[in-house]
Tab-separated table of C-alpha atoms in Angstrom:
chain	number	residue	atom	x	y	z
A	173	HIS	CA	18.966	21.405	8.931
A	174	PHE	CA	18.334	18.457	6.725
A	175	ILE	CA	15.211	16.584	5.684
A	176	GLN	CA	12.980	15.813	8.611
A	177	PHE	CA	11.276	12.635	7.396
A	178	ARG	CA	11.018	10.180	10.255
A	179	LEU	CA	11.152	6.430	9.869
A	180	LEU	CA	7.614	5.942	11.107
A	181	ILE	CA	6.317	8.689	8.848
A	182	MET	CA	7.718	6.773	5.901
A	183	LYS	CA	5.769	3.720	7.035
A	184	LYS	CA	2.612	5.804	7.074
A	185	LEU	CA	3.425	7.043	3.589
A	186	LEU	CA	3.543	3.460	2.363
A	187	LEU	CA	0.275	2.521	4.042
A	188	ALA	CA	-1.421	5.637	2.749
A	189	THR	CA	-0.748	4.435	-0.789
A	190	ALA	CA	-2.057	0.937	-0.135
A	191	LEU	CA	-5.593	1.832	-1.199
A	192	THR	CA	-4.319	3.201	-4.481
A	193	PHE	CA	-2.695	-0.134	-5.263
A	194	ALA	CA	-5.741	-2.095	-4.126
A	195	THR	CA	-8.345	-0.074	-5.987
A	196	THR	CA	-7.639	-1.349	-9.471
A	197	PHE	CA	-9.302	-3.490	-12.069
A	198	THR	CA	-8.902	-7.222	-11.468
A	199	PHE	CA	-9.434	-10.460	-13.343
A	200	ALA	CA	-8.187	-12.596	-10.461
A	201	ASN	CA	-10.461	-15.591	-10.987
A	202	SER	CA	-12.254	-17.331	-13.844
A	203	ILE	CA	-10.546	-15.479	-16.688
A	204	ASP	CA	-12.871	-17.079	-19.282
A	205	ALA	CA	-15.866	-15.358	-17.718
A	206	PHE	CA	-14.269	-12.000	-18.517
A	207	THR	CA	-13.264	-12.599	-22.141
A	208	GLU	CA	-15.929	-10.236	-23.487
A	209	VAL	CA	-15.096	-7.624	-20.861
A	210	LYS	CA	-11.392	-7.690	-21.730
A	211	THR	CA	-12.116	-7.429	-25.452
A	212	LEU	CA	-14.346	-4.400	-24.924
A	213	LEU	CA	-11.802	-2.729	-22.664
A	214	GLN	CA	-9.066	-3.249	-25.236
A	215	SER	CA	-11.259	-1.457	-27.776
A	216	ASN	CA	-11.904	1.344	-25.254
A	217	ASP	CA	-15.619	0.518	-25.115
A	218	HIS	CA	-15.971	1.188	-21.391
A	219	THR	CA	-19.747	1.381	-21.461
A	220	GLY	CA	-19.921	-1.982	-23.185
A	221	ALA	CA	-17.440	-3.454	-20.734
A	222	PHE	CA	-19.540	-2.253	-17.831
A	223	LYS	CA	-22.665	-3.866	-19.290
A	224	ALA	CA	-20.760	-7.110	-19.917
A	225	LEU	CA	-19.580	-7.061	-16.307
A	226	GLU	CA	-23.154	-6.668	-15.144
A	227	LYS	CA	-23.993	-9.939	-16.920
A	228	VAL	CA	-21.169	-11.759	-15.126
A	229	ALA	CA	-22.131	-10.139	-11.821
A	230	LYS	CA	-25.610	-11.705	-12.023
A	231	THR	CA	-23.888	-14.954	-10.993
A	232	ASN	CA	-22.554	-13.149	-7.882
A	233	HIS	CA	-19.005	-13.470	-9.197
A	234	PRO	CA	-16.889	-11.568	-6.627
A	235	ASP	CA	-14.453	-10.131	-9.176
A	236	ALA	CA	-17.290	-8.879	-11.386
A	237	LEU	CA	-18.969	-7.210	-8.424
A	238	TYR	CA	-15.692	-5.670	-7.269
A	239	ASN	CA	-14.919	-4.361	-10.753
A	240	LEU	CA	-18.398	-2.831	-11.040
A	241	GLY	CA	-17.727	-1.077	-7.757
A	242	TYR	CA	-14.389	0.234	-8.964
A	243	LEU	CA	-15.757	1.462	-12.305
A	244	THR	CA	-18.726	3.099	-10.574
A	245	GLU	CA	-16.396	4.781	-8.091
A	246	ILE	CA	-14.265	6.338	-10.832
A	247	GLY	CA	-17.157	6.887	-13.263
A	248	GLN	CA	-15.790	4.795	-16.122
A	249	GLY	CA	-18.388	3.192	-18.372
A	250	THR	CA	-21.126	4.456	-16.076
A	251	THR	CA	-22.089	7.504	-14.028
A	252	GLN	CA	-19.857	8.119	-11.018
A	253	ASN	CA	-21.804	7.216	-7.889
A	254	ASN	CA	-20.174	6.534	-4.527
A	255	LYS	CA	-23.324	5.063	-3.019
A	256	LYS	CA	-23.692	2.485	-5.786
A	257	ALA	CA	-19.963	1.778	-5.725
A	258	LEU	CA	-20.235	1.049	-2.029
A	259	GLN	CA	-23.115	-1.354	-2.650
A	260	TYR	CA	-21.071	-3.247	-5.242
A	261	TYR	CA	-18.073	-3.428	-2.905
A	262	GLU	CA	-20.263	-4.726	-0.091
A	263	LYS	CA	-21.752	-7.429	-2.332
A	264	ALA	CA	-18.287	-8.408	-3.552
A	265	ALA	CA	-17.002	-8.566	0.009
A	266	LYS	CA	-19.826	-10.914	1.005
A	267	GLN	CA	-18.922	-13.143	-1.948
A	268	GLY	CA	-15.324	-13.423	-0.741
A	269	SER	CA	-13.419	-10.683	-2.578
A	270	SER	CA	-10.298	-9.835	-0.590
A	271	LEU	CA	-9.879	-6.607	-2.586
A	272	ALA	CA	-13.416	-5.456	-1.794
A	273	ASN	CA	-12.924	-6.185	1.898
A	274	PHE	CA	-9.690	-4.205	1.917
A	275	VAL	CA	-11.238	-1.263	0.055
A	276	LEU	CA	-14.097	-1.215	2.556
A	277	ALA	CA	-11.619	-1.373	5.431
A	278	LYS	CA	-9.779	1.692	4.144
A	279	SER	CA	-13.042	3.445	3.324
A	280	TYR	CA	-14.374	3.028	6.860
A	281	GLU	CA	-10.990	4.011	8.244
A	282	THR	CA	-10.802	7.288	6.326
A	283	GLY	CA	-14.458	8.086	5.640
A	284	ARG	CA	-14.346	7.530	1.888
A	285	LEU	CA	-17.334	6.931	-0.405
A	286	GLY	CA	-19.596	9.068	1.752
A	287	LEU	CA	-19.095	6.866	4.807
A	288	LYS	CA	-18.534	8.082	8.335
A	289	ALA	CA	-15.240	6.874	9.743
A	290	ASN	CA	-15.845	3.746	11.790
A	291	PRO	CA	-12.683	2.129	13.243
A	292	LYS	CA	-14.559	-0.973	14.404
A	293	LYS	CA	-16.007	-1.717	10.974
A	294	ALA	CA	-12.677	-0.846	9.358
A	295	GLN	CA	-10.894	-3.403	11.512
A	296	SER	CA	-13.536	-6.032	10.844
A	297	TYR	CA	-13.184	-5.667	7.074
A	298	LEU	CA	-9.393	-5.550	7.398
A	299	GLU	CA	-9.321	-8.847	9.271
A	300	ALA	CA	-11.685	-10.396	6.719
A	301	ALA	CA	-9.392	-9.243	3.907
A	302	ASP	CA	-6.436	-10.769	5.744
A	303	LEU	CA	-8.188	-14.138	6.072
A	304	LEU	CA	-9.039	-14.016	2.359
A	305	GLY	CA	-5.368	-13.538	1.482
A	306	SER	CA	-5.014	-9.794	0.909
A	307	ALA	CA	-1.323	-8.892	1.070
A	308	ASP	CA	-2.170	-5.244	1.803
A	309	ALA	CA	-4.309	-6.309	4.761
A	310	LYS	CA	-1.599	-8.597	6.112
A	311	ILE	CA	0.938	-5.772	5.968
A	312	GLU	CA	-1.388	-3.337	7.715
A	313	ILE	CA	-2.170	-5.834	10.478
A	314	ALA	CA	1.543	-6.478	10.862
A	315	GLU	CA	2.039	-2.737	11.324
A	316	GLN	CA	-0.657	-2.729	13.992
A	317	LEU	CA	1.159	-5.519	15.796
A	318	PHE	CA	4.507	-3.730	15.541
A	319	ALA	CA	2.890	-0.643	17.069
A	320	LYS	CA	2.243	-2.579	20.286
A	321	ARG	CA	6.016	-2.718	20.831
A	322	ASN	CA	6.260	-5.988	22.686
A	323	ALA	CA	8.189	-9.119	21.803
A	324	GLU	CA	5.163	-11.353	21.291
A	325	SER	CA	3.406	-8.937	18.934
A	326	ASN	CA	6.631	-8.317	17.043
A	327	GLN	CA	7.051	-12.021	16.391
A	328	GLN	CA	3.427	-12.334	15.288
A	329	ALA	CA	3.917	-9.456	12.866
A	330	LEU	CA	7.133	-10.886	11.432
A	331	ALA	CA	5.450	-14.269	11.013
A	332	LYS	CA	2.604	-12.615	9.094
A	333	LEU	CA	5.047	-10.839	6.800
A	334	ALA	CA	7.436	-13.756	6.271
A	335	PRO	CA	5.504	-15.596	3.510
A	336	LEU	CA	5.050	-12.356	1.579
A	337	VAL	CA	8.727	-11.438	1.922
A	338	GLN	CA	9.702	-14.890	0.676
A	339	GLN	CA	7.452	-14.333	-2.353
A	340	GLY	CA	9.290	-11.105	-3.127
A	341	HIS	CA	6.531	-8.720	-2.029
A	342	VAL	CA	8.377	-5.398	-1.762
A	343	ALA	CA	5.876	-3.623	0.496
A	344	ALA	CA	6.090	-6.480	3.010
A	345	ALA	CA	9.881	-6.430	2.806
A	346	TYR	CA	9.817	-2.666	3.417
A	347	SER	CA	7.635	-3.127	6.484
A	348	GLN	CA	10.037	-5.755	7.813
A	349	ALA	CA	13.117	-3.634	7.101
A	350	THR	CA	11.770	-0.485	8.741
A	351	PHE	CA	10.676	-2.506	11.766
A	352	LYS	CA	14.209	-3.839	12.161
A	353	ILE	CA	15.621	-0.330	11.945
A	354	ASN	CA	13.150	1.209	14.396
A	355	ASP	CA	13.160	-1.659	16.878
A	356	GLY	CA	16.929	-2.059	16.617
A	357	PHE	CA	17.385	1.638	17.351
A	358	ARG	CA	15.085	1.424	20.392
A	359	GLN	CA	16.848	-1.703	21.643
A	360	GLN	CA	20.311	-0.272	20.828
A	361	ASN	CA	20.884	-3.334	18.661
A	362	THR	CA	23.349	-2.120	16.028
A	363	ALA	CA	23.386	-5.429	14.146
A	364	GLN	CA	19.600	-5.375	13.734
A	365	VAL	CA	19.661	-1.776	12.517
A	366	GLN	CA	22.326	-2.649	9.975
A	367	GLN	CA	20.334	-5.653	8.786
A	368	GLY	CA	17.320	-3.414	8.203
A	369	ILE	CA	19.415	-0.882	6.298
A	370	THR	CA	20.880	-3.660	4.153
A	371	GLU	CA	17.352	-4.797	3.311
A	372	LEU	CA	16.417	-1.199	2.446
A	373	HIS	CA	19.337	-1.020	0.011
A	374	ALA	CA	18.170	-4.220	-1.667
A	375	LEU	CA	14.680	-2.750	-2.074
A	376	GLY	CA	16.112	0.522	-3.337
A	377	GLN	CA	18.004	-1.357	-6.035
A	378	LYS	CA	14.639	-2.678	-7.180
A	379	GLY	CA	13.358	0.877	-7.486
A	380	HIS	CA	11.076	0.810	-4.445
A	381	VAL	CA	10.175	4.462	-3.925
A	382	ALA	CA	9.567	4.482	-0.162
A	383	SER	CA	12.882	2.686	0.437
A	384	LEU	CA	14.744	5.181	-1.729
A	385	LEU	CA	13.137	8.132	0.045
A	386	LEU	CA	14.135	6.735	3.403
A	387	LEU	CA	17.684	5.967	2.273
A	388	GLY	CA	17.995	9.480	0.879
A	389	ASN	CA	16.880	10.876	4.203
A	390	LEU	CA	19.341	8.704	6.132
A	391	TYR	CA	22.248	9.752	3.928
A	392	ALA	CA	21.234	13.412	4.153
A	393	THR	CA	20.923	13.512	7.926
A	394	GLY	CA	23.654	11.065	8.857
A	395	SER	CA	21.089	9.221	10.951
A	396	LEU	CA	22.133	5.607	11.575
A	397	ILE	CA	24.522	5.622	8.587
A	398	LYS	CA	27.450	7.861	7.644
A	399	GLN	CA	26.285	11.136	6.198
A	400	ASP	CA	26.792	11.383	2.440
A	401	LEU	CA	25.088	14.367	0.860
A	402	ASN	CA	26.210	13.390	-2.638
A	403	LYS	CA	24.499	9.999	-2.363
A	404	ALA	CA	21.408	11.719	-0.994
A	405	LYS	CA	21.458	14.085	-3.966
A	406	ILE	CA	21.731	11.212	-6.450
A	407	ILE	CA	18.752	9.453	-4.871
A	408	PHE	CA	16.533	12.528	-4.620
A	409	THR	CA	17.472	13.680	-8.132
A	410	ALA	CA	16.420	10.337	-9.607
A	411	LEU	CA	13.172	10.376	-7.639
A	412	ASP	CA	12.453	13.972	-8.638
A	413	GLN	CA	12.977	13.059	-12.295
A	414	ALA	CA	10.491	10.213	-11.751
A	415	LYS	CA	7.971	12.819	-10.512
A	416	VAL	CA	7.942	11.630	-6.890
A	417	ALA	CA	6.467	14.645	-5.089
A	418	GLU	CA	8.377	14.179	-1.820
A	419	ALA	CA	11.741	14.256	-3.580
A	420	LYS	CA	11.784	17.854	-4.833
A	421	PRO	CA	11.774	19.668	-1.445
A	422	ALA	CA	14.278	17.145	-0.081
A	423	LEU	CA	16.572	17.714	-3.057
A	424	GLU	CA	16.399	21.497	-2.574
A	425	ILE	CA	17.488	21.168	1.047
A	426	VAL	CA	20.364	18.845	0.143
A	427	ASN	CA	21.542	21.224	-2.586
A	428	GLN	CA	21.539	24.073	-0.077
A	429	ALA	CA	23.673	22.009	2.278
A	430	LEU	CA	26.277	21.075	-0.334
C-alpha cells in the first residue's frame, strides 16, 4: 500500500500555505517612505523600525498599516497583540492593501487573530483582495470555481489564472495543472491528464514543493503514470533532505515497497 495523498488534498496543502506566503513584510509602494524603516531593520533595531512605521502610518499609507499589523501579530518591535494586529489589518484593508484583505479573508475563514470563523466575511475580503490584485486571492477564487465542476466555471477559473501563469506564478500554474489532471481524469480525457502531468514536471524542475510531492505520489502509486518506485524515492529523498515534513513518511513507505 503506497502513499495515499490524493490530488485534491495536495491542492488543499497549497492553499493552506497561502497565508504563510501572504503574511510577510512588504515595501510594495512608495519605497522612499520606508527608507528609515529599512535602515533600522537592517541594523536589527526592530523597536525603532516599528516606531518609524508608525510615523508613516499616520498618513494612512496601506503598506505601513499592513506592516504594523504583521509586526504586532508576531510581536516583533512591539508587544504581540492579536486585537491590535487585527485593527491595523482592517485599517490597511480600507486603504486598499491587497495583502491585508487577503490576511483578513484567511483569518475569518479559519478563526485566526481571536476572530470567530465567518465564511461570509471571509469571502467578502477575498473578493476585495482579488479586485486589488492579490495573486493568492485569485488562485483561491479559481479553486472555488473549479469546485463547482461545470464547464462555465472551469473556463472562468482558467481565465483568472491565465495572466498569473503567463507571468510565471508557480502556485497559479500548479492550480491549473492539477485542475487539468483531475478534470481530465473525470472526463476520461487522457490528453488533458498528460498535459497536466507535463506541467507538473515543469514546476517540479523549478523546485516547486507541492508539484514534487504530487509527482512522487504518482510515481509511487502508479496512478495516471507508470509506476516507478526509484523515481519516487529520488523525489521524496530530496524533499526529506530539504526538511519537507510530508516527505519522510512517504519515503519510508516507498523504501518498504522496494
